[in-house]
XYZ file of C-alpha atoms in Angstrom:
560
model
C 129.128 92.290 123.760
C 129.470 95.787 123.138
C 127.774 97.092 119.750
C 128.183 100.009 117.778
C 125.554 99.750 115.408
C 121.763 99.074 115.327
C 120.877 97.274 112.462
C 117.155 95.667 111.251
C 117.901 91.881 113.028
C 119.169 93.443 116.117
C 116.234 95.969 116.314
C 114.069 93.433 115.374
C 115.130 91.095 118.727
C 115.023 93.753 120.773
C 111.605 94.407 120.194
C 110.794 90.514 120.380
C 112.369 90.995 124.134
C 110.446 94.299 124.994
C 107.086 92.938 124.399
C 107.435 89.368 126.285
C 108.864 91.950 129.054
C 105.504 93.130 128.736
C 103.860 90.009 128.390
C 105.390 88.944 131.774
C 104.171 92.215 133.334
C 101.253 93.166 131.803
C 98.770 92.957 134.809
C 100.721 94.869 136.974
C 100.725 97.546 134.289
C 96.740 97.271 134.595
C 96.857 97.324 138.227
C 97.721 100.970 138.279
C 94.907 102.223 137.006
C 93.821 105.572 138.947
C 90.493 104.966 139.372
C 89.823 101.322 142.094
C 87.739 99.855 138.855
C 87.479 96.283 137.368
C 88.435 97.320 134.162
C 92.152 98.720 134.214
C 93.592 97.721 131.030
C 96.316 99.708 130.175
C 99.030 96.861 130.307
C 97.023 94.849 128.361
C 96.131 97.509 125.145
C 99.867 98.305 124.953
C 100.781 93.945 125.347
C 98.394 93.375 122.359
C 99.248 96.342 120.656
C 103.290 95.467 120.213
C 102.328 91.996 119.685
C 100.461 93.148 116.469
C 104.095 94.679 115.461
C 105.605 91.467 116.800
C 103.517 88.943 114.500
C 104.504 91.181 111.653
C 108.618 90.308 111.435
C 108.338 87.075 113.774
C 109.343 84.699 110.721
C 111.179 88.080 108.960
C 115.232 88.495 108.450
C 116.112 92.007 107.553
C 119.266 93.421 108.139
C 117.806 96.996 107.149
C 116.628 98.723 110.311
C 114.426 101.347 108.346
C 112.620 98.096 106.367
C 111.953 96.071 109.916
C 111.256 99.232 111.663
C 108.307 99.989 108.958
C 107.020 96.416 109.148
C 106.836 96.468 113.008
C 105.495 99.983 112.682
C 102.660 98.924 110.921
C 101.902 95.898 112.509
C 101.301 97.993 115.554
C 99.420 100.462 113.634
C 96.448 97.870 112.996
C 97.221 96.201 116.220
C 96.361 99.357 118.249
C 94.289 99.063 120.923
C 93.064 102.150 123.529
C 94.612 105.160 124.149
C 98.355 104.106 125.350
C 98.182 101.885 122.617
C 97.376 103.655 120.116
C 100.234 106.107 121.281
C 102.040 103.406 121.652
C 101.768 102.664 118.050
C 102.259 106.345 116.573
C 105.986 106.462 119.039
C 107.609 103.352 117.041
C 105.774 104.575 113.706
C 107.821 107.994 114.445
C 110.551 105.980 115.310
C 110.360 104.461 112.134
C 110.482 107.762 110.099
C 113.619 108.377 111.740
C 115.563 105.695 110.071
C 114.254 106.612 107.126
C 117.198 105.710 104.475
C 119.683 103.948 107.038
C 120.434 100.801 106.999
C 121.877 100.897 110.231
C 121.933 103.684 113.136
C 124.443 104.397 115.998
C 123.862 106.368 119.135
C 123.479 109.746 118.110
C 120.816 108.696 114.901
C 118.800 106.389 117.493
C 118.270 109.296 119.529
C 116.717 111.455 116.706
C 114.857 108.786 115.951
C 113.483 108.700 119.532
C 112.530 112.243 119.678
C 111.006 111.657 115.999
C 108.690 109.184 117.733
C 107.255 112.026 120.498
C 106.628 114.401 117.828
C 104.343 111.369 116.075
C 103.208 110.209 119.836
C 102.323 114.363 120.033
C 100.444 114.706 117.145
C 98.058 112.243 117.502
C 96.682 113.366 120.477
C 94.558 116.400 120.422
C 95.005 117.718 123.502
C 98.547 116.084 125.195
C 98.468 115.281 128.933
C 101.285 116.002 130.740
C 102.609 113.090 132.901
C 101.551 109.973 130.899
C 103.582 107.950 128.322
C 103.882 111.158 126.273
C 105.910 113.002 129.077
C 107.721 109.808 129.924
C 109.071 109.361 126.312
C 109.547 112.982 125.795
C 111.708 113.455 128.229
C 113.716 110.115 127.597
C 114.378 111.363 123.916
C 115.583 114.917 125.006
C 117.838 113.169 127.643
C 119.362 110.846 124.807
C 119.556 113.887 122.866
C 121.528 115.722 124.456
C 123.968 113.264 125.605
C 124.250 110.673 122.341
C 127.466 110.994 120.852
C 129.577 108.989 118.252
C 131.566 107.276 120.653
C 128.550 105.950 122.772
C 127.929 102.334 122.339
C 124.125 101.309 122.078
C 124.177 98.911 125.276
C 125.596 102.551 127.057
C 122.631 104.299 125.074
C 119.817 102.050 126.691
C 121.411 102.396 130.214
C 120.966 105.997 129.889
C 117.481 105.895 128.000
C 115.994 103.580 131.167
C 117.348 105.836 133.803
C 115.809 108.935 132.511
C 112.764 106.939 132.038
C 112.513 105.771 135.387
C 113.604 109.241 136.856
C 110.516 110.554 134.435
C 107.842 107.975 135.894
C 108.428 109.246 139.135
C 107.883 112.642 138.157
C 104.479 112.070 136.794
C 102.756 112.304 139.989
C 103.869 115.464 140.388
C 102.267 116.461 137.004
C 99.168 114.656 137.586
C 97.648 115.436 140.799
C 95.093 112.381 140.173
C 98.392 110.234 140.063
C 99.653 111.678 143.220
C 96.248 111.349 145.363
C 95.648 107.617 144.144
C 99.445 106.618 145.197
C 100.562 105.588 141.555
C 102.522 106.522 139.122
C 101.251 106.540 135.074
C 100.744 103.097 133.815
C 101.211 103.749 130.178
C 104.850 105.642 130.999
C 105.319 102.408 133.180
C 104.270 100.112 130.425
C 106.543 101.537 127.729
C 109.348 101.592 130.660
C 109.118 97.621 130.794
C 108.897 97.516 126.851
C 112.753 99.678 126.761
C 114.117 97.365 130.187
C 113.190 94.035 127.715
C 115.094 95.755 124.622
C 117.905 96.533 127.578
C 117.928 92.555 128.701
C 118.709 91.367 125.594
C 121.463 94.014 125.080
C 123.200 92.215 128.392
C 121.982 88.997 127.237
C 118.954 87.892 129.014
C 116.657 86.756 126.754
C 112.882 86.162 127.602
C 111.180 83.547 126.823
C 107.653 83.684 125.927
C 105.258 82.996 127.945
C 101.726 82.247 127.709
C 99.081 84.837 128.101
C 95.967 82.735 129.944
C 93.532 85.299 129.665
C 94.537 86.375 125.840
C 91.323 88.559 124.564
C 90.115 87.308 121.665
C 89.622 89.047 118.336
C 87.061 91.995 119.486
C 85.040 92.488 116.340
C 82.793 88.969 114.935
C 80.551 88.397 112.651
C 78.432 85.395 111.217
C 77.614 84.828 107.695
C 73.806 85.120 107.028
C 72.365 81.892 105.951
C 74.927 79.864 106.482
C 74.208 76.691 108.931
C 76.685 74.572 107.918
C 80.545 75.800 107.777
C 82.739 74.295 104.479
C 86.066 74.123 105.815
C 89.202 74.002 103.394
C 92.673 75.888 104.120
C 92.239 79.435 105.644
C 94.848 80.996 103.828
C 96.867 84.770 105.258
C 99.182 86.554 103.278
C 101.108 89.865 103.306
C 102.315 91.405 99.975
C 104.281 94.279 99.314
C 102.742 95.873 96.057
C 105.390 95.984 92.905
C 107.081 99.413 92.288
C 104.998 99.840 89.210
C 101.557 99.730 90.970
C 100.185 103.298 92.160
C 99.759 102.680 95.788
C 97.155 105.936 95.696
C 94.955 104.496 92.865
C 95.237 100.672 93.601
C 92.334 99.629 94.955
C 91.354 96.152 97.377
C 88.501 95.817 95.677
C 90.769 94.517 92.398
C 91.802 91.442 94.431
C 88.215 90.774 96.234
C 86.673 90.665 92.803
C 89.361 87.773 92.366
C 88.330 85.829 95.451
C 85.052 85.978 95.914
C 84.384 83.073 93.701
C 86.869 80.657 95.377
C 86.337 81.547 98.734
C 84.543 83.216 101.534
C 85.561 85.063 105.416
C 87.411 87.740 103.325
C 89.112 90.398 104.873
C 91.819 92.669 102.822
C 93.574 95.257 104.833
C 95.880 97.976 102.913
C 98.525 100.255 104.307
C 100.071 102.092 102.254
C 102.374 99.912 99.850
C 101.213 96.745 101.926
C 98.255 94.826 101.818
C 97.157 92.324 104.257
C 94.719 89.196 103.151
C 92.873 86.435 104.829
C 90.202 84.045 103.146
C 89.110 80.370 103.478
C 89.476 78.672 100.107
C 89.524 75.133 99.270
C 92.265 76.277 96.108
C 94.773 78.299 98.312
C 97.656 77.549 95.398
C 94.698 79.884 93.248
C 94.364 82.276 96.093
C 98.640 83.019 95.883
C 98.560 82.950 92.205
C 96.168 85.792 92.571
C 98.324 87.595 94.781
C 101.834 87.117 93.465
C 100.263 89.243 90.161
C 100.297 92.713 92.695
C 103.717 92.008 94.346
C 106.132 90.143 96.471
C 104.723 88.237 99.721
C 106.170 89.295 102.718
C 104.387 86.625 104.826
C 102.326 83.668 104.100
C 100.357 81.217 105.806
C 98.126 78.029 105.098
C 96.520 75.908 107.717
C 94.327 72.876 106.593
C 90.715 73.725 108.866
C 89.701 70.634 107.812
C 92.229 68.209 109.535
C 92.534 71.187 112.188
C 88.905 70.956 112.593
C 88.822 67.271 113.576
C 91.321 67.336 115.790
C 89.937 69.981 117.117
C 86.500 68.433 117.686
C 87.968 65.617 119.501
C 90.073 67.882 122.011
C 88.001 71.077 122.781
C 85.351 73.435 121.239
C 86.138 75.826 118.352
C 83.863 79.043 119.380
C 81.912 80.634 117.116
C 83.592 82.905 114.336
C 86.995 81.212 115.391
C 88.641 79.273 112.806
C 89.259 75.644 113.118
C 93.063 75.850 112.248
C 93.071 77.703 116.140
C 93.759 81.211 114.934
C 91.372 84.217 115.789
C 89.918 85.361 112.425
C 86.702 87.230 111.022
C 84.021 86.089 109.174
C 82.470 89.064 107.434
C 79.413 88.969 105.456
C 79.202 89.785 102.175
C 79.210 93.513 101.228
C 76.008 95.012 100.448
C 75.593 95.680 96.360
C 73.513 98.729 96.660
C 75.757 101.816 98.014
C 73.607 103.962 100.334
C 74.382 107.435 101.958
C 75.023 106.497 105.616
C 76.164 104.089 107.412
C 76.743 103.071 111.025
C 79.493 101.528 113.483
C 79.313 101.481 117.233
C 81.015 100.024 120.037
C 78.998 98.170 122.729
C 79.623 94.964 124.583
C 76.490 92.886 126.123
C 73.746 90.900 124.142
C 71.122 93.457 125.337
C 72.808 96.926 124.414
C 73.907 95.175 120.857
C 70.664 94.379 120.031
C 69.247 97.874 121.311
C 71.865 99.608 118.998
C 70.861 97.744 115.997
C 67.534 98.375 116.239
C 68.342 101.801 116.775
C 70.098 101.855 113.003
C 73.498 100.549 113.747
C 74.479 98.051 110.510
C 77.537 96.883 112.579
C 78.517 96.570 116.050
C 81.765 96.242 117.131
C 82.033 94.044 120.197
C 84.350 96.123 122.812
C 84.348 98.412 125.975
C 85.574 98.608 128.926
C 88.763 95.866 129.330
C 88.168 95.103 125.688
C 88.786 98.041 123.594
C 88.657 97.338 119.245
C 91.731 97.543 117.622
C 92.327 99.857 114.890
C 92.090 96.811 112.297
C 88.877 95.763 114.159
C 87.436 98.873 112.933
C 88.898 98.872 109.396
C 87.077 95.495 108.926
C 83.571 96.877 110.378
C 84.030 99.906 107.548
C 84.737 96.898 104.663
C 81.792 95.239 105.476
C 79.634 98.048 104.673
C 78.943 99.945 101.710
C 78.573 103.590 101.766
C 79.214 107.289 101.128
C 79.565 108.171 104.711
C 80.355 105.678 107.546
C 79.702 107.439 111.308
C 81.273 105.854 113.968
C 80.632 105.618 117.780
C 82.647 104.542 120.496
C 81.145 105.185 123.203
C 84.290 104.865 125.380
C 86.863 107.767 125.879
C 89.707 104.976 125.516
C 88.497 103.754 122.433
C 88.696 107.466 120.441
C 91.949 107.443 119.342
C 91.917 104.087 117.418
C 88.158 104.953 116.242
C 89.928 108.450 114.183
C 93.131 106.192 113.442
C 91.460 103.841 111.180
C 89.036 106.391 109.896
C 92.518 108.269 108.581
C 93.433 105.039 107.084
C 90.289 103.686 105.497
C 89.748 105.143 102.135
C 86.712 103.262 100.645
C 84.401 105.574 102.143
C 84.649 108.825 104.331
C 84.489 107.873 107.804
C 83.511 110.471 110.787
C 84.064 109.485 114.347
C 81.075 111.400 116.603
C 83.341 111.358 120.077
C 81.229 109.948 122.393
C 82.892 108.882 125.129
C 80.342 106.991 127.149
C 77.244 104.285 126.248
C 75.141 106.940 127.592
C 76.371 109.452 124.938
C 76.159 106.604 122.149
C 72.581 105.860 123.266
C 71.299 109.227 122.951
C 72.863 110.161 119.877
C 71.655 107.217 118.177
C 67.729 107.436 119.635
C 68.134 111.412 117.763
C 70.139 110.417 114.421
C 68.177 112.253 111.844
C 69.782 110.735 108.326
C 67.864 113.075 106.244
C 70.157 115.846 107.077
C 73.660 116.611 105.280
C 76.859 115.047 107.334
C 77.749 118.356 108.509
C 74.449 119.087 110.074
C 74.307 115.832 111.565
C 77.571 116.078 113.408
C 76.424 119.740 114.486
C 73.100 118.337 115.868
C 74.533 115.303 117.676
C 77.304 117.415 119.214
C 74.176 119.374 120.847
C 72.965 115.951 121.877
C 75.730 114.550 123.599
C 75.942 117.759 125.442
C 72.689 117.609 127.034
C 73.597 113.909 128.426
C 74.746 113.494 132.284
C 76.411 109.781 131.950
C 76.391 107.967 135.126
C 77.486 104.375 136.004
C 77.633 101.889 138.990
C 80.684 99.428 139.614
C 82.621 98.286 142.229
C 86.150 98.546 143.948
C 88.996 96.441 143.290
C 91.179 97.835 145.791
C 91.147 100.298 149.015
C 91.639 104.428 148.410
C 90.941 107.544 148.746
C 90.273 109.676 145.736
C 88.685 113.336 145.915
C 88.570 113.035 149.864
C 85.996 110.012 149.390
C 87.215 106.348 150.818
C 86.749 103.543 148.863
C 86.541 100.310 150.167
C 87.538 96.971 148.258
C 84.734 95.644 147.462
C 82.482 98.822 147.900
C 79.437 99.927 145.205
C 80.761 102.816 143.816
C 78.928 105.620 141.357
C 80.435 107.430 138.562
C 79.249 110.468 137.324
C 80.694 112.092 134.019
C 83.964 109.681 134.827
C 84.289 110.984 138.363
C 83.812 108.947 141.145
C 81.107 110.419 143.269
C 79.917 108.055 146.137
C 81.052 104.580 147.194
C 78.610 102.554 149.805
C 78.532 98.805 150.635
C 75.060 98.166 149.344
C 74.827 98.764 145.701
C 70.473 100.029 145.825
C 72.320 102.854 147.813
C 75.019 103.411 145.556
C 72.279 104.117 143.138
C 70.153 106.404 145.212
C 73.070 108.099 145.900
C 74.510 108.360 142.374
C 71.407 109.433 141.096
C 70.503 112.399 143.263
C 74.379 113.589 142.895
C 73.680 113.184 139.140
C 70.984 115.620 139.017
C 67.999 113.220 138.660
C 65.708 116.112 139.798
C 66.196 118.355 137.166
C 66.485 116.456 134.020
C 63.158 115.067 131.890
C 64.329 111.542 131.044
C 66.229 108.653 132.487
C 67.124 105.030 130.871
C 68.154 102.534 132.743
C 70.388 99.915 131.417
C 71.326 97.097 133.553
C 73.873 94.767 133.543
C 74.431 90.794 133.606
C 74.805 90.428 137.100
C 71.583 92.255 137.830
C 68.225 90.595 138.299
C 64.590 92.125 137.818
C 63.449 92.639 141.324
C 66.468 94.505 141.723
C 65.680 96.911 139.024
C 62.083 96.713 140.084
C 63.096 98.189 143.264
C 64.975 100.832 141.603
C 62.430 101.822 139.742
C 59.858 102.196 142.251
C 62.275 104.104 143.829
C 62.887 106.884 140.773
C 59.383 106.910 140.615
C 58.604 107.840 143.715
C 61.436 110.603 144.255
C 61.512 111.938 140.603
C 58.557 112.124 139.316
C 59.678 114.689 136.666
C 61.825 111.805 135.077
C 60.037 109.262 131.903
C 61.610 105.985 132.957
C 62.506 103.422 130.429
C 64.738 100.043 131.168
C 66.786 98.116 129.398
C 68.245 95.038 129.906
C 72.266 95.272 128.681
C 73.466 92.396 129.505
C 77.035 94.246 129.908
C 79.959 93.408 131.877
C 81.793 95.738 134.531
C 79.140 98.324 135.005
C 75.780 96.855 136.685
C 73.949 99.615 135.707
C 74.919 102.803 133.130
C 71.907 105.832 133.462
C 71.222 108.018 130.689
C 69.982 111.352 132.338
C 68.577 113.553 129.146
């Protein structure tokens, strides 16, 4: 059937169909990651990221596209995850703003809408790449542009919008000489190609079904209550609520309906964006815990599982992991925010039992579990800052591809002011944190740290998932290869050379410290070895180890 029209239900579907597209395809989307690393996750960010917008309207009947567009829009907000999806996010929350006051949209007002989306995608990069996603959209959105007229039907519209896509995809080689010499084209513009070829199935009617994700990543970001051995189960209660017209959405604050639940419950986490406020506790009196809510607005969304029953059942069928509620849903269980407000606080992103505990002792209050193939969500962070009471919240990464949804939920969070030091590695993060001077004034410590993380050669050792060449060097699958400052600088079959290797290339010789931090498939004569080995070629370096415990990387070097 040929429509006319785009209204909110139809909109609504086709985004349904666009992300289990995605879902189908996701790996393959990660599989064309430029560099031959274990940790390509490109297609699975950008999967998680329009499922956020997909849980949002799942159970929601709208007719209004600019109402479902903002509901989707936000749901991907929080849901972002890494750098294609976090511009994934910002292109439908442009999108969004461009059916501002229409119910319904035809060829030539879906088109503006589409470029509105680029110009959102654009701003919240600092400094666009040309071919990625942001070149594939942009020139999608100037094709419909120019060729959207009244007459054009919206099945016609989407035929046109995926050609241009596709034509654009193939282009980005051509922009991105790292695309061309590693044989692939951009995996975010690829992602977001499958997302539009879903919304174009269901247009011809083909519609997906879903399918189960086996390796789903859990909830990044957990926490355990202190002091509590013994876990009271009752109904774990979600809600979303619109706020009534008549409540400031500037001057309300979350902290009106925590003082509410406290007493009659506990895992509390209360999300607001703009006029909408998300809620999740576990309360034995859920019919209180609506009561409560009902006085701020209308729900949007609701939800009440019984943990208790769920818990049984659960028992007698498979283990419930820790900070995962019984009713099978992936939830948070925060501790209980500190009374006393102090100056500074601290959030950074590591993954491994090792480097966690190193950053804490180091003066992180909360560490977000994430990294490489598991980067934090933009709501992961917002529940790290709500956990935490203070003037000033800093925030490390540590990860380039975690950046973007790092300064997106410090724009959203209001409670405190939130700066985001970019570091881009664990090196950077570990250096930064070993020289954090609190004493000083925010503005002198963001100077002082920028001066830190400049000093800092990060270096790492992996290996190949696939055959290439990259730089003139061949990579073997399989191969031990170095990184250096995120370039690829030696690949050898025995991983002890790989290290020699990366190290001298690093500049071992003329820096005064290194750490070693070694990963979970490492053992101790290994590193023993290796550090017999620094010690006897460098002996300008002070050597200390660490034991990580991470993933991915067997060893990361911090070269000060």
């Amino acid at each position: 059937m040929q429509v006319k029209k785009l209204n909110g239900e139809l909109y609504r579907s086709l985004v349904i169909n666009g992300c289990e597209n995605l879902r189908a395809n996701y790996q393959y989307i990660d599989s064309l990651n430029v560099f031959p690393v274990p940790d390509g996750d490109t297609g699975t960010n950008m999967r998680m990221t329009i499922e956020g917008g997909v849980s949002e309207v799942y159970n929601v009947h709208e007719d209004n596209i600019y109402e479902m567009a903002k509901k989707i829009s936000r749901g991907m907000l929080m849901g972002a995850r890494g750098n294609s999806g976090v511009i994934l996010s910002q292109l439908f929350r442009g999108i969004s703003k461009g059916f501002e006051d229409k119910e319904q949209v035809d060829a030539i007002r879906l088109a503006h809408a589409l470029q509105k989306g680029v110009d959102q995608a654009y701003k919240a990069v600092m400094k666009p790449v040309e071919g990625t996603i942001l070149t594939v959209a942009k020139d999608g959105a100037a094709k419909m542009c120019l060729i959207a007229n009244s007459k054009m039907t919206i099945n016609e519209f989407f035929k046109e919008y995926v050609q241009e896509l596709k034509e654009s995809l193939q282009r980005t080689p051509d922009l991105l000489p790292v695309l061309k010499e590693a044989g692939v084209v951009d995996s975010g513009g690829a992602g977001f190609i499958v997302i539009i070829e879903g919304m174009l199935k269901y247009l011809e009617g083909e519609v997906i079904e879903p399918v189960k994700v086996a390796d789903q990543q859990p909830s990044s970001l957990a926490f355990e209550l202190a002091g509590s051995e013994e876990q009271e189960f009752g109904y774990c209660t979600e809600f979303i609520l619109e706020l009534n017209k008549d409540i400031s959405i500037d001057e309300f604050d979350e902290k009106v309906i925590l003082s509410q639940l406290e007493p009659i419950g506990n895992s509390i986490a209360i999300v607001k964006d703009d006029n909408i406020i998300k809620v999740h506790v576990h309360t034995l009196t859920p019919g209180v815990v609506l009561n409560i809510g009902q006085q701020y607005g209308e729900f949007i969304k609701l939800k009440i599982e019984n943990m208790t029953i769920q818990h049984t059942q659960a028992q007698e069928t498979k283990h419930v992991a820790e900070g995962e509620c019984p009713c099978g849903e992936e939830h948070f269980t925060p501790p209980v925010k500190p009374v006393e407000r102090k100056k500074y606080a601290i959030v950074s992103v590591a993954t491994g039992e090792g480097l966690c505990e190193i950053f804490k002792a180091l003066g992180t209050d909360v560490v977000v579990s994430g990294g490489q193939s598991m980067n934090p969500s933009t709501e992961d962070f917002i529940r790290a800052f709500d956990t935490l009471n203070a003037d000033n919240i800093i925030v490390f990464p540590n990860n380039k591809n975690i950046i973007l949804a790092a300064n997106q939920a410090a724009k959203i969070y209001t409670d405190s002011k939130v700066t985001v030091i970019e570091t881009k590695t664990i090196s950077q993060g570990y250096s930064a944190l070993t020289m954090m001077d609190l004493s000083l004034e925010l503005d002198e410590i963001i100077e002082y740290l920028k001066e830190v993380i400049k000093n800092v050669v990060s270096a790492q050792i992996t290996y190949s998932v696939r055959d290439t060449v990259l730089a003139g060097l061949k990579i073997s699958k399989g191969d031990f290869i170095g990184l250096c400052e995120s370039k690829i600088v030696t690949s050898r079959r025995s991983r002890t050379d790989a290290v020699k290797d990366l190290l001298r290339q690093s500049g071992a010789a003329e820096k005064d410290s290194l750490t070693i931090i070694y990963g979970s498939d490492v053992n101790e004569k290994e590193v023993s070895s290796i550090q017999r080995h620094v010690e006897k070629n460098y002996d300008n370096l002070e050597v200390d180890v660490i034991k990580g415990d991470q993933d991915v990387y067997s060893y990361i070097f911090v070269l000060e």
